PDB file of C-alpha atoms in Angstrom:
ATOM      1  CA  TYR K   1      97.600  55.301  76.362  1.00 94.00           C
ATOM      2  CA  THR K   2      96.294  52.118  77.973  1.00 96.00           C
ATOM      3  CA  TYR K   3      92.511  51.596  78.172  1.00 96.00           C
ATOM      4  CA  ASP K   4      90.023  49.546  80.140  1.00 97.00           C
ATOM      5  CA  GLU K   5      87.282  47.410  78.562  1.00 95.00           C
ATOM      6  CA  ALA K   6      84.968  50.461  78.392  1.00 96.00           C
ATOM      7  CA  GLY K   7      87.535  52.438  76.392  1.00 95.00           C
ATOM      8  CA  LEU K   8      88.476  54.771  79.259  1.00 97.00           C
ATOM      9  CA  ILE K   9      92.163  55.776  79.563  1.00 97.00           C
ATOM     10  CA  THR K  10      93.902  54.136  82.508  1.00 98.00           C
ATOM     11  CA  GLY K  11      97.558  55.226  82.118  1.00 97.00           C
ATOM     12  CA  LEU K  12     100.615  55.307  79.850  1.00 97.00           C
ATOM     13  CA  ASN K  13     102.235  52.477  77.892  1.00 96.00           C
ATOM     14  CA  GLU K  14     105.662  51.726  79.373  1.00 96.00           C
ATOM     15  CA  THR K  15     107.378  51.950  75.952  1.00 97.00           C
ATOM     16  CA  PHE K  16     105.932  55.414  75.464  1.00 96.00           C
ATOM     17  CA  VAL K  17     107.236  56.567  78.837  1.00 97.00           C
ATOM     18  CA  THR K  18     110.713  55.225  77.986  1.00 98.00           C
ATOM     19  CA  ASN K  19     110.786  56.813  74.559  1.00 97.00           C
ATOM     20  CA  LEU K  20     109.439  60.215  75.702  1.00 97.00           C
ATOM     21  CA  THR K  21     112.015  60.379  78.504  1.00 98.00           C
ATOM     22  CA  ALA K  22     114.788  59.446  76.098  1.00 98.00           C
ATOM     23  CA  LEU K  23     113.638  62.135  73.646  1.00 97.00           C
ATOM     24  CA  LEU K  24     113.595  64.827  76.385  1.00 98.00           C
ATOM     25  CA  ASP K  25     116.985  63.769  77.620  1.00 98.00           C
ATOM     26  CA  ALA K  26     118.353  64.032  74.074  1.00 97.00           C
ATOM     27  CA  CYS K  27     116.853  67.514  73.708  1.00 96.00           C
ATOM     28  CA  ARG K  28     118.473  68.609  76.942  1.00 97.00           C
ATOM     29  CA  GLU K  29     121.864  67.146  75.949  1.00 97.00           C
ATOM     30  CA  THR K  30     121.855  68.798  72.518  1.00 96.00           C
ATOM     31  CA  GLY K  31     120.275  72.109  73.561  1.00 94.00           C
ATOM     32  CA  MET K  32     117.295  71.585  71.315  1.00 93.00           C
ATOM     33  CA  ASP K  33     113.885  73.006  72.210  1.00 94.00           C
ATOM     34  CA  PHE K  34     110.937  70.611  72.016  1.00 93.00           C
ATOM     35  CA  VAL K  35     107.303  71.690  71.403  1.00 89.00           C
ATOM     36  CA  PRO K  36     105.096  68.650  72.131  1.00 92.00           C
ATOM     37  CA  GLY K  37     101.573  68.239  70.800  1.00 89.00           C
ATOM     38  CA  LEU K  38      99.302  66.551  73.315  1.00 92.00           C
ATOM     39  CA  LEU K  39      96.438  65.578  71.023  1.00 87.00           C
ATOM     40  CA  THR K  40      96.788  64.782  67.330  1.00 71.00           C
ATOM     41  CA  HIS K  41      94.069  65.204  64.765  1.00 65.00           C
ATOM     42  CA  ASN K  42      91.795  62.578  63.254  1.00 58.00           C
ATOM     43  CA  TYR K  43      91.015  60.667  66.510  1.00 58.00           C
ATOM     44  CA  GLY K  44      88.765  57.671  65.705  1.00 49.00           C
ATOM     45  CA  THR K  45      88.787  58.178  61.973  1.00 51.00           C
ATOM     46  CA  ILE K  46      92.476  57.331  61.766  1.00 54.00           C
ATOM     47  CA  ASN K  47      93.063  54.485  59.249  1.00 54.00           C
ATOM     48  CA  GLY K  48      89.927  55.440  57.406  1.00 62.00           C
ATOM     49  CA  GLU K  49      86.981  53.090  57.542  1.00 67.00           C
ATOM     50  CA  ARG K  50      88.988  49.952  58.209  1.00 77.00           C
ATOM     51  CA  VAL K  51      87.591  47.517  60.747  1.00 82.00           C
ATOM     52  CA  ILE K  52      90.214  47.046  63.506  1.00 80.00           C
ATOM     53  CA  ASN K  53      89.701  44.538  66.304  1.00 83.00           C
ATOM     54  CA  GLY K  54      86.072  44.277  65.232  1.00 88.00           C
ATOM     55  CA  LEU K  55      85.403  48.024  65.465  1.00 86.00           C
ATOM     56  CA  THR K  56      84.671  50.419  62.650  1.00 83.00           C
ATOM     57  CA  ALA K  57      86.196  53.942  62.613  1.00 78.00           C
ATOM     58  CA  ASN K  58      82.948  55.366  64.075  1.00 79.00           C
ATOM     59  CA  GLU K  59      82.861  52.719  66.794  1.00 85.00           C
ATOM     60  CA  ARG K  60      86.513  53.342  67.728  1.00 84.00           C
ATOM     61  CA  TYR K  61      85.792  57.066  67.985  1.00 83.00           C
ATOM     62  CA  HIS K  62      82.860  56.638  70.337  1.00 86.00           C
ATOM     63  CA  LYS K  63      84.734  54.089  72.469  1.00 90.00           C
ATOM     64  CA  TYR K  64      88.273  55.486  72.817  1.00 90.00           C
ATOM     65  CA  PHE K  65      87.880  59.155  71.880  1.00 88.00           C
ATOM     66  CA  ARG K  66      84.592  60.113  73.504  1.00 90.00           C
ATOM     67  CA  PHE K  67      86.414  62.515  75.842  1.00 93.00           C
ATOM     68  CA  TYR K  68      85.489  65.092  73.209  1.00 89.00           C
ATOM     69  CA  TYR K  69      81.931  65.006  74.534  1.00 90.00           C
ATOM     70  CA  ASP K  70      81.646  62.649  77.527  1.00 94.00           C
ATOM     71  CA  ASP K  71      82.423  63.961  81.026  1.00 96.00           C
ATOM     72  CA  GLU K  72      83.511  60.597  82.474  1.00 98.00           C
ATOM     73  CA  ALA K  73      85.849  59.961  79.565  1.00 97.00           C
ATOM     74  CA  LEU K  74      87.228  63.503  79.755  1.00 97.00           C
ATOM     75  CA  GLU K  75      88.072  63.059  83.476  1.00 98.00           C
ATOM     76  CA  ALA K  76      89.878  59.812  82.719  1.00 98.00           C
ATOM     77  CA  TYR K  77      91.704  61.409  79.781  1.00 97.00           C
ATOM     78  CA  ILE K  78      92.976  64.326  81.904  1.00 98.00           C
ATOM     79  CA  ASN K  79      93.751  62.421  85.125  1.00 98.00           C
ATOM     80  CA  ASN K  80      95.130  59.179  83.728  1.00 98.00           C
ATOM     81  CA  GLY K  81      96.490  60.421  80.437  1.00 97.00           C
ATOM     82  CA  ILE K  82      97.407  64.094  80.133  1.00 97.00           C
ATOM     83  CA  ASN K  83      98.525  64.512  83.762  1.00 98.00           C
ATOM     84  CA  LYS K  84     100.764  61.447  83.490  1.00 98.00           C
ATOM     85  CA  VAL K  85     102.423  62.895  80.423  1.00 98.00           C
ATOM     86  CA  LEU K  86     102.831  66.264  82.175  1.00 98.00           C
ATOM     87  CA  ASP K  87     104.382  64.571  85.200  1.00 98.00           C
ATOM     88  CA  ILE K  88     107.225  63.514  82.883  1.00 98.00           C
ATOM     89  CA  MET K  89     107.524  66.771  80.996  1.00 98.00           C
ATOM     90  CA  LYS K  90     107.420  69.050  83.986  1.00 98.00           C
ATOM     91  CA  ASP K  91     111.006  68.056  84.808  1.00 97.00           C
ATOM     92  CA  TYR K  92     112.151  69.247  81.400  1.00 98.00           C
ATOM     93  CA  GLN K  93     110.733  72.764  81.305  1.00 97.00           C
ATOM     94  CA  ASP K  94     114.164  74.086  80.282  1.00 96.00           C
ATOM     95  CA  VAL K  95     113.632  72.565  76.804  1.00 96.00           C
ATOM     96  CA  ILE K  96     109.838  73.001  76.494  1.00 96.00           C
ATOM     97  CA  PRO K  97     108.891  76.633  75.685  1.00 92.00           C
ATOM     98  CA  VAL K  98     105.350  75.845  74.460  1.00 92.00           C
ATOM     99  CA  ILE K  99     102.964  72.943  74.698  1.00 94.00           C
ATOM    100  CA  ALA K 100     100.559  72.573  71.777  1.00 91.00           C
ATOM    101  CA  LEU K 101      97.240  71.283  73.160  1.00 92.00           C
ATOM    102  CA  THR K 102      96.050  70.076  69.767  1.00 85.00           C
ATOM    103  CA  ILE K 103      97.038  69.907  66.118  1.00 78.00           C
ATOM    104  CA  GLU K 104      94.292  70.626  63.557  1.00 71.00           C
ATOM    105  CA  ASN K 105      91.508  69.625  65.904  1.00 68.00           C
ATOM    106  CA  GLY K 106      89.331  72.634  65.150  1.00 65.00           C
ATOM    107  CA  SER K 107      88.795  71.231  61.671  1.00 63.00           C
ATOM    108  CA  ARG K 108      87.242  68.106  63.106  1.00 73.00           C
ATOM    109  CA  THR K 109      84.070  69.712  64.455  1.00 81.00           C
ATOM    110  CA  ASN K 110      80.528  68.878  63.415  1.00 84.00           C
ATOM    111  CA  ASP K 111      78.694  72.040  64.387  1.00 86.00           C
ATOM    112  CA  VAL K 112      76.393  73.197  61.618  1.00 85.00           C
ATOM    113  CA  GLU K 113      74.797  75.961  63.717  1.00 85.00           C
ATOM    114  CA  ASN K 114      78.225  77.580  64.186  1.00 81.00           C
ATOM    115  CA  GLY K 115      79.173  77.032  60.546  1.00 79.00           C
ATOM    116  CA  MET K 116      81.949  74.680  61.612  1.00 81.00           C
ATOM    117  CA  TYR K 117      80.985  71.445  59.884  1.00 78.00           C
ATOM    118  CA  TYR K 118      83.884  69.304  58.840  1.00 75.00           C
ATOM    119  CA  ASN K 119      83.469  65.690  59.977  1.00 74.00           C
ATOM    120  CA  VAL K 120      80.185  63.825  60.395  1.00 76.00           C
ATOM    121  CA  ILE K 121      81.380  62.130  63.606  1.00 73.00           C
ATOM    122  CA  GLY K 122      83.018  65.228  65.071  1.00 78.00           C
ATOM    123  CA  PRO K 123      81.929  66.994  68.287  1.00 85.00           C
ATOM    124  CA  THR K 124      80.282  70.380  68.629  1.00 89.00           C
ATOM    125  CA  TRP K 125      82.418  73.461  69.099  1.00 88.00           C
ATOM    126  CA  GLU K 126      81.293  73.605  72.730  1.00 91.00           C
ATOM    127  CA  GLY K 127      82.639  70.130  73.286  1.00 91.00           C
ATOM    128  CA  MET K 128      85.850  70.967  71.502  1.00 89.00           C
ATOM    129  CA  ALA K 129      86.373  74.137  73.544  1.00 91.00           C
ATOM    130  CA  THR K 130      85.653  72.315  76.801  1.00 94.00           C
ATOM    131  CA  LEU K 131      88.289  69.730  75.971  1.00 94.00           C
ATOM    132  CA  MET K 132      90.850  72.370  75.001  1.00 93.00           C
ATOM    133  CA  ASN K 133      90.275  74.382  78.167  1.00 96.00           C
ATOM    134  CA  ALA K 134      90.543  71.276  80.357  1.00 97.00           C
ATOM    135  CA  MET K 135      93.886  70.490  78.776  1.00 97.00           C
ATOM    136  CA  HIS K 136      95.060  74.054  79.264  1.00 97.00           C
ATOM    137  CA  ASP K 137      94.099  73.957  82.942  1.00 98.00           C
ATOM    138  CA  ALA K 138      95.988  70.680  83.365  1.00 98.00           C
ATOM    139  CA  VAL K 139      99.136  72.149  81.831  1.00 98.00           C
ATOM    140  CA  LYS K 140      98.989  75.252  84.004  1.00 98.00           C
ATOM    141  CA  ALA K 141      98.491  73.202  87.163  1.00 98.00           C
ATOM    142  CA  LYS K 142     101.699  71.253  86.461  1.00 97.00           C
ATOM    143  CA  MET K 143     103.717  73.834  84.538  1.00 97.00           C
ATOM    144  CA  PRO K 144     102.348  77.312  85.194  1.00 97.00           C
ATOM    145  CA  ASN K 145     105.145  79.119  83.324  1.00 95.00           C
ATOM    146  CA  VAL K 146     104.887  77.106  80.089  1.00 96.00           C
ATOM    147  CA  LEU K 147     102.788  78.613  77.295  1.00 94.00           C
ATOM    148  CA  THR K 148      99.971  76.695  75.713  1.00 95.00           C
ATOM    149  CA  SER K 149      98.868  76.933  72.080  1.00 90.00           C
ATOM    150  CA  VAL K 150      96.278  75.468  69.749  1.00 87.00           C
ATOM    151  CA  GLU K 151      96.647  75.234  66.008  1.00 78.00           C
ATOM    152  CA  ASP K 152      94.160  75.242  63.154  1.00 71.00           C
ATOM    153  CA  ILE K 153      92.047  78.432  63.180  1.00 60.00           C
ATOM    154  CA  GLY K 154      92.919  78.915  59.549  1.00 53.00           C
ATOM    155  CA  GLY K 155      90.494  76.144  58.790  1.00 57.00           C
ATOM    156  CA  TRP K 156      87.588  78.443  59.647  1.00 62.00           C
ATOM    157  CA  PRO K 157      88.263  81.946  58.309  1.00 62.00           C
ATOM    158  CA  GLY K 158      84.724  82.973  59.037  1.00 66.00           C
ATOM    159  CA  ASN K 159      84.767  81.602  62.570  1.00 70.00           C
ATOM    160  CA  ILE K 160      88.152  82.684  63.833  1.00 72.00           C
ATOM    161  CA  ALA K 161      86.610  84.774  66.646  1.00 76.00           C
ATOM    162  CA  LYS K 162      85.227  81.604  68.221  1.00 81.00           C
ATOM    163  CA  TYR K 163      88.775  80.660  69.203  1.00 81.00           C
ATOM    164  CA  ASN K 164      88.539  83.414  71.802  1.00 83.00           C
ATOM    165  CA  ASP K 165      86.519  80.854  73.792  1.00 87.00           C
ATOM    166  CA  LEU K 166      89.773  79.030  74.480  1.00 90.00           C
ATOM    167  CA  LYS K 167      92.086  79.739  77.410  1.00 93.00           C
ATOM    168  CA  VAL K 168      95.272  79.152  75.382  1.00 92.00           C
ATOM    169  CA  ASP K 169      98.101  81.665  75.577  1.00 93.00           C
ATOM    170  CA  ILE K 170      98.794  81.796  71.831  1.00 88.00           C
ATOM    171  CA  GLN K 171      96.844  80.645  68.803  1.00 82.00           C
ATOM    172  CA  GLY K 172      98.078  79.057  65.599  1.00 77.00           C
ATOM    173  CA  PHE K 173      96.792  79.811  62.144  1.00 72.00           C
ATOM    174  CA  ASN K 174      97.159  77.414  59.235  1.00 70.00           C
ATOM    175  CA  TYR K 175      97.142  78.702  55.705  1.00 65.00           C
ATOM    176  CA  TYR K 176      97.519  77.224  52.259  1.00 62.00           C
ATOM    177  CA  THR K 177      98.212  79.428  49.272  1.00 59.00           C
ATOM    178  CA  THR K 178      99.644  79.688  45.796  1.00 56.00           C
ATOM    179  CA  ASP K 179     100.166  83.438  45.674  1.00 56.00           C
ATOM    180  CA  ASN K 180      98.053  85.498  48.086  1.00 58.00           C
ATOM    181  CA  PHE K 181      98.112  85.995  51.819  1.00 58.00           C
ATOM    182  CA  PRO K 182      95.242  87.017  54.153  1.00 60.00           C
ATOM    183  CA  ASP K 183      95.215  90.191  56.179  1.00 63.00           C
ATOM    184  CA  ILE K 184      94.479  89.095  59.774  1.00 61.00           C
ATOM    185  CA  SER K 185      95.040  92.522  61.341  1.00 61.00           C
ATOM    186  CA  SER K 186      91.317  93.226  61.607  1.00 63.00           C
ATOM    187  CA  LEU K 187      90.164  89.814  62.839  1.00 64.00           C
ATOM    188  CA  MET K 188      88.732  89.487  66.326  1.00 63.00           C
ATOM    189  CA  LEU K 189      91.493  87.683  68.158  1.00 67.00           C
ATOM    190  CA  THR K 190      92.272  88.322  71.814  1.00 73.00           C
ATOM    191  CA  ARG K 191      95.638  86.531  71.907  1.00 77.00           C
ATOM    192  CA  PRO K 192      98.874  86.598  69.925  1.00 78.00           C
ATOM    193  CA  THR K 193      98.653  84.541  66.785  1.00 73.00           C
ATOM    194  CA  TYR K 194     101.475  82.597  65.181  1.00 71.00           C
ATOM    195  CA  LEU K 195     101.675  80.976  61.801  1.00 66.00           C
ATOM    196  CA  GLY K 196     101.419  77.302  62.662  1.00 64.00           C
ATOM    197  CA  GLU K 197     101.441  75.728  59.257  1.00 64.00           C
ATOM    198  CA  PHE K 198     102.124  77.592  56.053  1.00 61.00           C
ATOM    199  CA  ASP K 199     101.859  75.401  52.953  1.00 60.00           C
ATOM    200  CA  VAL K 200     103.078  77.213  49.906  1.00 57.00           C
ATOM    201  CA  TYR K 201     102.286  75.808  46.457  1.00 57.00           C
ATOM    202  CA  HIS K 202     103.931  76.891  43.275  1.00 57.00           C
ATOM    203  CA  ASN K 203     103.201  75.795  39.750  1.00 57.00           C
ATOM    204  CA  SER K 204     106.168  74.495  37.769  1.00 56.00           C
ATOM    205  CA  ASP K 205     106.800  72.192  34.856  1.00 55.00           C
ATOM    206  CA  ASP K 206     109.641  70.529  36.745  1.00 57.00           C
ATOM    207  CA  TYR K 207     110.536  71.255  40.358  1.00 57.00           C
ATOM    208  CA  THR K 208     114.031  69.937  39.847  1.00 62.00           C
ATOM    209  CA  THR K 209     114.863  72.981  37.730  1.00 67.00           C
ATOM    210  CA  ALA K 210     114.296  75.399  40.601  1.00 68.00           C
ATOM    211  CA  THR K 211     117.520  76.955  41.912  1.00 75.00           C
ATOM    212  CA  GLN K 212     118.234  77.536  45.589  1.00 78.00           C
ATOM    213  CA  GLU K 213     118.200  81.272  44.925  1.00 83.00           C
ATOM    214  CA  PHE K 214     114.718  81.013  43.432  1.00 75.00           C
ATOM    215  CA  LEU K 215     113.418  79.054  46.425  1.00 72.00           C
ATOM    216  CA  ASP K 216     115.035  81.400  48.936  1.00 78.00           C
ATOM    217  CA  ASN K 217     113.544  84.466  47.256  1.00 78.00           C
ATOM    218  CA  LEU K 218     110.112  82.936  47.135  1.00 71.00           C
ATOM    219  CA  ARG K 219     110.166  81.986  50.794  1.00 72.00           C
ATOM    220  CA  LEU K 220     111.376  85.464  51.721  1.00 77.00           C
ATOM    221  CA  THR K 221     108.455  87.001  49.874  1.00 74.00           C
ATOM    222  CA  TYR K 222     105.975  84.925  51.842  1.00 69.00           C
ATOM    223  CA  TYR K 223     107.633  85.618  55.160  1.00 73.00           C
ATOM    224  CA  GLU K 224     107.437  89.363  54.426  1.00 76.00           C
ATOM    225  CA  LYS K 225     103.705  89.005  53.711  1.00 71.00           C
ATOM    226  CA  ALA K 226     103.276  87.010  56.916  1.00 70.00           C
ATOM    227  CA  VAL K 227     104.896  89.769  59.010  1.00 73.00           C
ATOM    228  CA  LYS K 228     102.751  92.401  57.368  1.00 73.00           C
ATOM    229  CA  GLY K 229      99.679  90.265  58.042  1.00 68.00           C
ATOM    230  CA  GLY K 230     100.384  90.375  61.783  1.00 68.00           C
ATOM    231  CA  TYR K 231     101.881  86.951  62.424  1.00 67.00           C
ATOM    232  CA  MET K 232     104.303  86.432  65.252  1.00 64.00           C
ATOM    233  CA  GLY K 233     106.372  83.696  63.678  1.00 61.00           C
ATOM    234  CA  ALA K 234     106.386  80.590  61.508  1.00 55.00           C
ATOM    235  CA  PHE K 235     107.317  77.199  62.816  1.00 52.00           C
ATOM    236  CA  TYR K 236     106.336  74.854  60.030  1.00 51.00           C
ATOM    237  CA  TYR K 237     107.004  75.692  56.419  1.00 52.00           C
ATOM    238  CA  PRO K 238     106.711  72.973  53.751  1.00 52.00           C
ATOM    239  CA  PHE K 239     107.127  73.957  50.137  1.00 54.00           C
ATOM    240  CA  HIS K 240     105.216  72.050  47.524  1.00 51.00           C
ATOM    241  CA  TYR K 241     105.054  72.095  43.754  1.00 50.00           C
ATOM    242  CA  ASN K 242     101.975  71.471  41.684  1.00 48.00           C
ATOM    243  CA  VAL K 243     103.733  69.718  38.837  1.00 46.00           C
ATOM    244  CA  LYS K 244     101.883  70.269  35.585  1.00 42.00           C
TER     245      LYS K 244
END
């Protein structure tokens, strides 16, 4: 995005427009589906506490990312940012089945009353939900037949029902495990839930000794547990070793 002196979004960088269009053209030419994420996690805390252009991480957040809680900044973010991106993507709906509104943003809240404290400079859950719903409305206005999703409810196993405040079509659940898998069949969710990020850890003296058969069997076991748990699918599946 490009910004004005006050930190409000004014439009898209020309290089970004060129690269996004080239990516979408390549997807169409190769027959590959593309699921874009509109808002990444970390916002102003990216690059840690480094001072960049005279601004600390906290100052960058409250200048450039205040659309999480400020109405004027949210309007500029949607009108001059998100809508400009959607104007490009709406011509490529044949390769975009789903648009992810956010990635891991639920874990950035600072809402002690809701039991959703994660980041000291994060917004309340109300602010987070308002932002997500504004993004959903923007997508539907430009691309009414494209599904929207949001990913990260696994970060708050005791607060999953709060994601029912969102207008998204499907919800993503992140989970990290070494051997067990949660039963989500009784949780209060009003929309289909997919397995957005499934990090599987396995203890081993030396990961290089694992055979392909061993890895395939282990993955199959976890997929079976996911299906029994009520998940609709898995789109991201890294496999890690905790090397002793």
